[in-house]
Coordinates of C-alpha atoms and ligand atoms in Angstrom, one line a residue:
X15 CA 15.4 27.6 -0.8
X16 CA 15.4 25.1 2.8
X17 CA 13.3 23.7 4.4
X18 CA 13.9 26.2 7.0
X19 CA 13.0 28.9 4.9
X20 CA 9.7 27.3 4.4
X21 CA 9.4 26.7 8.5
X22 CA 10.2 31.2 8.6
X23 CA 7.8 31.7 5.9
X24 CA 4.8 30.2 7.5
X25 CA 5.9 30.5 11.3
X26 CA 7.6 34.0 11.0
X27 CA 7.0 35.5 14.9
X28 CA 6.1 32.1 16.1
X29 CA 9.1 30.1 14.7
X30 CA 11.5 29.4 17.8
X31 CA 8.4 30.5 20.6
X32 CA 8.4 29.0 24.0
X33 CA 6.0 26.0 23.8
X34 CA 2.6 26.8 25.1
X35 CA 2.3 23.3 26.9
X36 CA 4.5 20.9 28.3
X37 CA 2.9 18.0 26.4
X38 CA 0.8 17.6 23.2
X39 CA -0.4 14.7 21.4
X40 CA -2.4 14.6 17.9
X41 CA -3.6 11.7 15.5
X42 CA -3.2 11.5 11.7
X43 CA -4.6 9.0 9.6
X44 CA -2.5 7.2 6.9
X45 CA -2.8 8.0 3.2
X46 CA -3.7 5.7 0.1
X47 CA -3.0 7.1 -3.1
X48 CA -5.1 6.2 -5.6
X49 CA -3.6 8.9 -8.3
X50 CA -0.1 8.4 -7.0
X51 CA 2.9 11.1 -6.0
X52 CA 6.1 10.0 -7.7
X53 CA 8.7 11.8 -8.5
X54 CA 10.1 15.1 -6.9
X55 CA 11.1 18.5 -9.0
X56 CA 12.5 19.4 -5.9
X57 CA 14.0 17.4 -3.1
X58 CA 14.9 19.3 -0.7
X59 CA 11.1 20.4 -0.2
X60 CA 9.3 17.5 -1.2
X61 CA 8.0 19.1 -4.0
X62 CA 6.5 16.5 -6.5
X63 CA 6.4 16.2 -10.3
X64 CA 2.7 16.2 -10.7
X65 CA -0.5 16.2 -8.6
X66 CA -1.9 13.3 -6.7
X67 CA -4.8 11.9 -5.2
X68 CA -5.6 10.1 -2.2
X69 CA -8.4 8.5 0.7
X70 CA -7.6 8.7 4.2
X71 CA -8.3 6.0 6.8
X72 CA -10.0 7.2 9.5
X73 CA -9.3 4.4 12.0
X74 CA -5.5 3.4 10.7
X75 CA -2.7 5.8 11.6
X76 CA -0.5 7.4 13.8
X77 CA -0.6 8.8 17.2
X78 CA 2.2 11.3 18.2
X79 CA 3.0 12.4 21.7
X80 CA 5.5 14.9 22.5
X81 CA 6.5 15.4 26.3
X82 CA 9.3 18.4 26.7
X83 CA 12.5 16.7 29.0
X84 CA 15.4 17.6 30.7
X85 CA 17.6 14.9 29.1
X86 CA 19.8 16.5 26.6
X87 CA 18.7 13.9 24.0
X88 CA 15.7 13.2 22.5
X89 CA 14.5 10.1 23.1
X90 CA 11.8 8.4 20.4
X91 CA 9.6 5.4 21.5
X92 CA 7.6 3.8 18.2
X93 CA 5.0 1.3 18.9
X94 CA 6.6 0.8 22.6
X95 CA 10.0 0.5 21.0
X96 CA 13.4 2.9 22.2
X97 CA 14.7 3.6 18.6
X98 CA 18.2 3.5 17.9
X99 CA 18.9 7.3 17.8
X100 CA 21.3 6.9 14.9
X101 CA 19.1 5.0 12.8
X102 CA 17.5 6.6 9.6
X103 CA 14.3 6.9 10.5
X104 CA 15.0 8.8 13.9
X105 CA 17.5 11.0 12.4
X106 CA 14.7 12.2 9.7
X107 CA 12.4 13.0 12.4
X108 CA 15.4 14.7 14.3
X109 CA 16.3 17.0 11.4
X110 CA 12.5 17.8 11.3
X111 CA 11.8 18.7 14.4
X112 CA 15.1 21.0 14.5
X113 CA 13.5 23.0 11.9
X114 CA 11.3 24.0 15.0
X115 CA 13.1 24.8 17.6
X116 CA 16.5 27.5 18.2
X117 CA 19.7 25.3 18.7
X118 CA 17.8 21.7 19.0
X119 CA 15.8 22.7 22.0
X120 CA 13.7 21.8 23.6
X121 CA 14.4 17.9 23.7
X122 CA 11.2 15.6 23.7
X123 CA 10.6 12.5 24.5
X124 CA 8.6 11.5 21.5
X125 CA 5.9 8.6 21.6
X126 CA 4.6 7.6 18.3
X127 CA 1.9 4.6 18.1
X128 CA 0.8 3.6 15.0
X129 CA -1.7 1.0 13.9
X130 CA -0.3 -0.2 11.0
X131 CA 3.1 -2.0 9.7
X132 CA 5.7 1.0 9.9
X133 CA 7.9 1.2 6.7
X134 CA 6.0 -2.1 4.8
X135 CA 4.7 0.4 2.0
X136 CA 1.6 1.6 3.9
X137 CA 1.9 5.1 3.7
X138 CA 3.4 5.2 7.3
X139 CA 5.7 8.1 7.3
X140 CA 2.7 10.4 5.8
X141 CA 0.7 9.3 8.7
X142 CA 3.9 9.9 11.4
X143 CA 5.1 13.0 10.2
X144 CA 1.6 14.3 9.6
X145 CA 0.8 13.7 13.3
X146 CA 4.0 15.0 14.5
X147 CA 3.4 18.2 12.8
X148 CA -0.2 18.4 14.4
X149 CA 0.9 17.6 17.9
X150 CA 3.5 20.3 17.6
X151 CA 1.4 22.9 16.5
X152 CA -1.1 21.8 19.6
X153 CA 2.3 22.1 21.7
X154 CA 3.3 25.8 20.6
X155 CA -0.2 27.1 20.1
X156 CA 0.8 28.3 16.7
X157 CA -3.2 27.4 15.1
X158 CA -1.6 27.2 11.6
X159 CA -4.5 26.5 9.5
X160 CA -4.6 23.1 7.7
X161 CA -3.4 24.1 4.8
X162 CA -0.2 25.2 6.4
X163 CA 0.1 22.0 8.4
X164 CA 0.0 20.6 5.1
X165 CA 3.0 22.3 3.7
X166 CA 5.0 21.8 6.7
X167 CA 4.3 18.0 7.1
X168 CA 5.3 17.5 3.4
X169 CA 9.2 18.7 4.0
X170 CA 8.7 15.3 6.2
X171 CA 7.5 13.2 3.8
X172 CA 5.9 14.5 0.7
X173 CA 2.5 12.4 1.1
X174 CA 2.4 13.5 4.9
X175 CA 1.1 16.4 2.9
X176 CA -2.3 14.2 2.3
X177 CA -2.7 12.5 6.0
X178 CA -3.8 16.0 7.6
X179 CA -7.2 15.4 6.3
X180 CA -9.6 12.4 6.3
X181 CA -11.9 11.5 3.2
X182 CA -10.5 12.1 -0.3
X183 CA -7.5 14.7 -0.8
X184 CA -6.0 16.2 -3.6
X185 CA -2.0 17.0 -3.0
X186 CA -1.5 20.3 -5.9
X187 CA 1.7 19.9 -7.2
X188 CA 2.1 23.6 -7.6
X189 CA 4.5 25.7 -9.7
X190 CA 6.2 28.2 -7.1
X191 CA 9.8 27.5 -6.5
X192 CA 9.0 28.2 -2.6
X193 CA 6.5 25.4 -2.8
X194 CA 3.7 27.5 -1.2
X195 CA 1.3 26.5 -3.9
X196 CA 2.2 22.8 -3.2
X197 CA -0.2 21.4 -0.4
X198 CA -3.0 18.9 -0.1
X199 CA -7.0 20.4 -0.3
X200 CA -9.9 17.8 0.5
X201 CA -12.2 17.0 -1.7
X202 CA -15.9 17.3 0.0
X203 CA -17.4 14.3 -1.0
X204 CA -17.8 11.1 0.8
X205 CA -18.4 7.7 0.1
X206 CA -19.0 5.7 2.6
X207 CA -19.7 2.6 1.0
X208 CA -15.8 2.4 -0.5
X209 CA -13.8 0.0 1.2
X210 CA -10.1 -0.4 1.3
X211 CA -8.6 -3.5 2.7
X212 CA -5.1 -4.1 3.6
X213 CA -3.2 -7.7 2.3
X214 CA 0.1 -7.5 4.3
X215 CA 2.3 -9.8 2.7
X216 CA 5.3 -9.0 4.5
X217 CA 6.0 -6.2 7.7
X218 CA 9.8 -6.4 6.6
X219 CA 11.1 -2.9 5.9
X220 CA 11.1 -2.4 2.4
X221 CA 14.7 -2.0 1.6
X222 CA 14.4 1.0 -0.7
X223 CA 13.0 4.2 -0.1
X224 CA 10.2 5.5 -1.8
X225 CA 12.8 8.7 -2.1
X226 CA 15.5 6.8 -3.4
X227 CA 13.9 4.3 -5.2
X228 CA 11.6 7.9 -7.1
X229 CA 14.8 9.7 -7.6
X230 CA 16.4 6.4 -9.5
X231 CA 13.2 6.2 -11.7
X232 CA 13.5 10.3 -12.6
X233 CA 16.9 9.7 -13.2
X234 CA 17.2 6.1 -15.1
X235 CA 13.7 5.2 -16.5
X236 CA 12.7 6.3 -20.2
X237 CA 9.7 5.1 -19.2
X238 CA 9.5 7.8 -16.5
X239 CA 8.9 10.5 -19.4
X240 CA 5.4 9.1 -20.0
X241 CA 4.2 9.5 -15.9
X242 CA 3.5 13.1 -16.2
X243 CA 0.7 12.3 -18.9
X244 CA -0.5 9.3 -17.1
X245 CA -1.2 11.1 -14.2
X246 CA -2.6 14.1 -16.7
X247 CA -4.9 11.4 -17.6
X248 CA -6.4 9.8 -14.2
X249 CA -6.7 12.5 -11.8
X250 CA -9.7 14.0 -13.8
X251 CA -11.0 10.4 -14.1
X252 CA -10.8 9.2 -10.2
X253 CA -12.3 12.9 -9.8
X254 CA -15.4 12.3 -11.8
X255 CA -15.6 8.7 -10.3
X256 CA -15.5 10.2 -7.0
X257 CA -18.4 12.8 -7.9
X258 CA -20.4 10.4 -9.6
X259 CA -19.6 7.3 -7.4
X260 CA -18.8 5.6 -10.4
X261 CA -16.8 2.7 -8.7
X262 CA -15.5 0.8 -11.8
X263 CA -13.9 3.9 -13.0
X264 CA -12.5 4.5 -9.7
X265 CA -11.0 0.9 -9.5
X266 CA -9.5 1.0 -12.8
X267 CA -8.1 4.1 -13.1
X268 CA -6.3 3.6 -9.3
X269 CA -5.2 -0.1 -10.6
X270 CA -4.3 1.3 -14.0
X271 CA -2.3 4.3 -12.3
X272 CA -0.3 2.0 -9.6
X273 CA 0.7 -0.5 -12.3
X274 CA 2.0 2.2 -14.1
X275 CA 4.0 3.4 -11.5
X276 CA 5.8 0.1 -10.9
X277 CA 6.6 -0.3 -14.9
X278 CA 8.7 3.2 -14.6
X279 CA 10.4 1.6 -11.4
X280 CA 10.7 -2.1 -13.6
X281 CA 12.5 0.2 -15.8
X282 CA 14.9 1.8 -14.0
X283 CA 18.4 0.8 -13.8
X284 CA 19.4 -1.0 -11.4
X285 CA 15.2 -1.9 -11.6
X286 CA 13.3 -1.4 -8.9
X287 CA 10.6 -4.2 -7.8
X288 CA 8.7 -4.3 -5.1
X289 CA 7.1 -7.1 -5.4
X290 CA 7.0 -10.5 -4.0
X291 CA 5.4 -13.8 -5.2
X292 CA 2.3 -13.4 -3.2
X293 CA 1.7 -10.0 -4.1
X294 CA 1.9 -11.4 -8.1
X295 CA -0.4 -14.6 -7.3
X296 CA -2.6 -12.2 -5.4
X297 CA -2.7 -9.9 -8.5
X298 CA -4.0 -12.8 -10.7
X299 CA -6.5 -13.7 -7.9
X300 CA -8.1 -10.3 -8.0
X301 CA -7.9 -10.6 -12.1
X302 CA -9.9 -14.0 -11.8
X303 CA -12.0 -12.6 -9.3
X304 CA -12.9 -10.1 -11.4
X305 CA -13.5 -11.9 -14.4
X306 CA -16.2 -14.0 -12.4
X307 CA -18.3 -10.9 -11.3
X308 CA -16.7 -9.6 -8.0
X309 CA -15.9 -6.1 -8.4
X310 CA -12.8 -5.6 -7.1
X311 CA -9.4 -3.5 -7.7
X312 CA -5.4 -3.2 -5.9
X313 CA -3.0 -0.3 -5.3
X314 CA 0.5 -1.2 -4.1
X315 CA 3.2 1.2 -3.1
X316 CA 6.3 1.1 -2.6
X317 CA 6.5 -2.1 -1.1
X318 CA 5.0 -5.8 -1.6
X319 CA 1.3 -5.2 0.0
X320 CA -1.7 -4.6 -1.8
X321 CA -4.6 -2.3 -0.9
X322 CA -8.3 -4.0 -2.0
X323 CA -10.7 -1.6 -3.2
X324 CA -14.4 -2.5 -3.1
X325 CA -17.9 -1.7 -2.2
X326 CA -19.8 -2.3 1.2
X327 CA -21.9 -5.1 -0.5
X328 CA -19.2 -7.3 -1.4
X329 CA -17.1 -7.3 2.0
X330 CA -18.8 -10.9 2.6
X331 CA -17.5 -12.4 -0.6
X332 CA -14.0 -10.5 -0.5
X333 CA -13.7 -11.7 3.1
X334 CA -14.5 -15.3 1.7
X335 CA -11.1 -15.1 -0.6
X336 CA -8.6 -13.0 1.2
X337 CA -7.6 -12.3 4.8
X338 CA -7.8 -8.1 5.8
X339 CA -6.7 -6.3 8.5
Ligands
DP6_13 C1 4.5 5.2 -3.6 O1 5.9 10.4 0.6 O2 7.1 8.3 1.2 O3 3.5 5.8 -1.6 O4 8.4 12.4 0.0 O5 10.4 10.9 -0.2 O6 9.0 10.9 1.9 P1 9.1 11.1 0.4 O7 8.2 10.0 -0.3 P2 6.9 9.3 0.2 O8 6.4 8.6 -1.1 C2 5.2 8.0 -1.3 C3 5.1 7.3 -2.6 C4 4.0 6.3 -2.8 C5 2.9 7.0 -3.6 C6 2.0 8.0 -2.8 O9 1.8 7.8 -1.6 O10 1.5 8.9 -3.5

């Protein structure tokens, strides 16, 4: 099965329609992962190994525009940036935006604006594909449901799957070969008090792929075999935590589940490590920090920053020993 297939499943009369507008635009927030997606069964349709968990933030994301032109090309402007039209990233979004339109038209000039460092491990290609998918569904008029949205924006990028909701989102892996039981669901309950912060150590790209640097770990890490019961293990935990707003279990099963990770990737051959000094020394902060009182926990992805979780109440003190965005 394609991902084309899965763009004529969902779309069926509506896949190749005239756009309803000349211009759409939709925002999508980015995705942490506190029960984390890695490792594909399928790559071609983003389908992942197990189920994962994640909190959306509402005022850090992406903001897509797409503006039908008579240029023959399309043209893609990120953060007020012409991209390089044979570079990686714009020949993803290329591919994926074929998928929705008969013989690569129409051409769009494509504006994306997004609040955060692109490609520096902060979820940003959930948060770009998940708005493109949005603003092209505002463009043809297709009002796909959000659970639809949700399987479309993962052929972009699997956790784009997550970044169609705000507030806490489960991503079911799903069994079906078609990958139609494989899309993200919100979980109702909110929390306002929960904090996430954002340490950026570095806005460098991160070198490796989350798909290539996943696909490395399936194939090369023993340690890899273990990840399936791992995550097994935590989802049910940050679920409860999340229901019961117990924040201790929330912190250490999300820090317990992101170290994990990065031991499979430590283990792969060549290994995989993302991170740098800082985000080490700032590992042993938190650790110290911890062991004096202030409640506090880290995710990292794949790349060297670290995401704070805390409550309200401490935001003076965590703001006393590290600088957030
Ligand atoms: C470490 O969604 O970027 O952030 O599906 O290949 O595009 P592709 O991968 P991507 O992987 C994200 C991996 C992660 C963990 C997570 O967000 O769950």
């Amino acid at each position: 099965m394609k991902k084309a297939d899965v763009a004529k499943a969902i779309l069926a009369d509506q896949l190749f329609s005239m756009p309803q507008h000349s211009c759409a635009e939709a925002f999508a927030p980015t995705n942490i992962a506190l029960g984390k997606y890695w490792g594909k069964r399928n790559q071609e349709l983003n389908l992942p190994v197990t189920s994962s968990l994640s909190i959306s933030l509402d005022n850090k994301g992406a903001t897509a525009q797409l503006k039908i032109n008579e240029k023959h090309r399309d043209d893609i402007i990120l953060n007020n940036r012409l991209i390089d039209p044979t570079s990686s990233f714009a020949k993803r979004l290329i591919e994926f935006l074929n998928l929705f339109r008969e013989n690569e038209k129409p051409n769009f000039d494509i504006t994306i604006q997004s609040n955060i460092p692109i490609a520096a491990g902060l979820a940003s290609s959930a948060c770009g594909f998940a708005s493109i998918i949005k603003a092209l569904n505002n463009l043809y008029g297709w009002n796909l449901d959000s659970q639809e949205l949700s399987i479309l924006a993962r052929l972009g990028s699997g956790s784009a799957s997550r970044s169609i909701w705000s507030g806490f989102v489960e991503w079911h892996a799903g069994t079906r070969d078609d990958g139609m039981d494989s899309y993200g669901e919100p979980i109702s309950t909110l929390w306002p008090d929960l904090i996430i912060g954002l340490l950026i150590f570095s806005e460098q790209d991160k070198g490796l792929s989350s798909r290539v640097a996943m696909q490395r770990t399936i194939e090369t890490s023993l340690l890899y075999n273990s990840w399936p019961s791992k995550v097994a293990h935590d989802l049910p935990l940050l679920k409860q935590a999340i229901a019961t707003q117990d924040f201790e279990l929330l912190g250490k099963t999300a820090e317990s589940n992101a170290l994990t990770m990065h031991a499979t990737m430590l283990s792969a051959w060549p290994p995989i490590n993302y991170c740098l000094p800082e985000t080490l020394l700032t590992m042993q902060k938190i650790w110290r920090l911890r062991e004096e009182g202030l409640p506090i926990y880290f995710t990292q992805d794949a790349g060297p920053n670290l995401k704070l979780l805390f409550l309200k109440n401490s935001l003076a003190d965590v703001r006393s020993h590290f600088s957030l965005i």
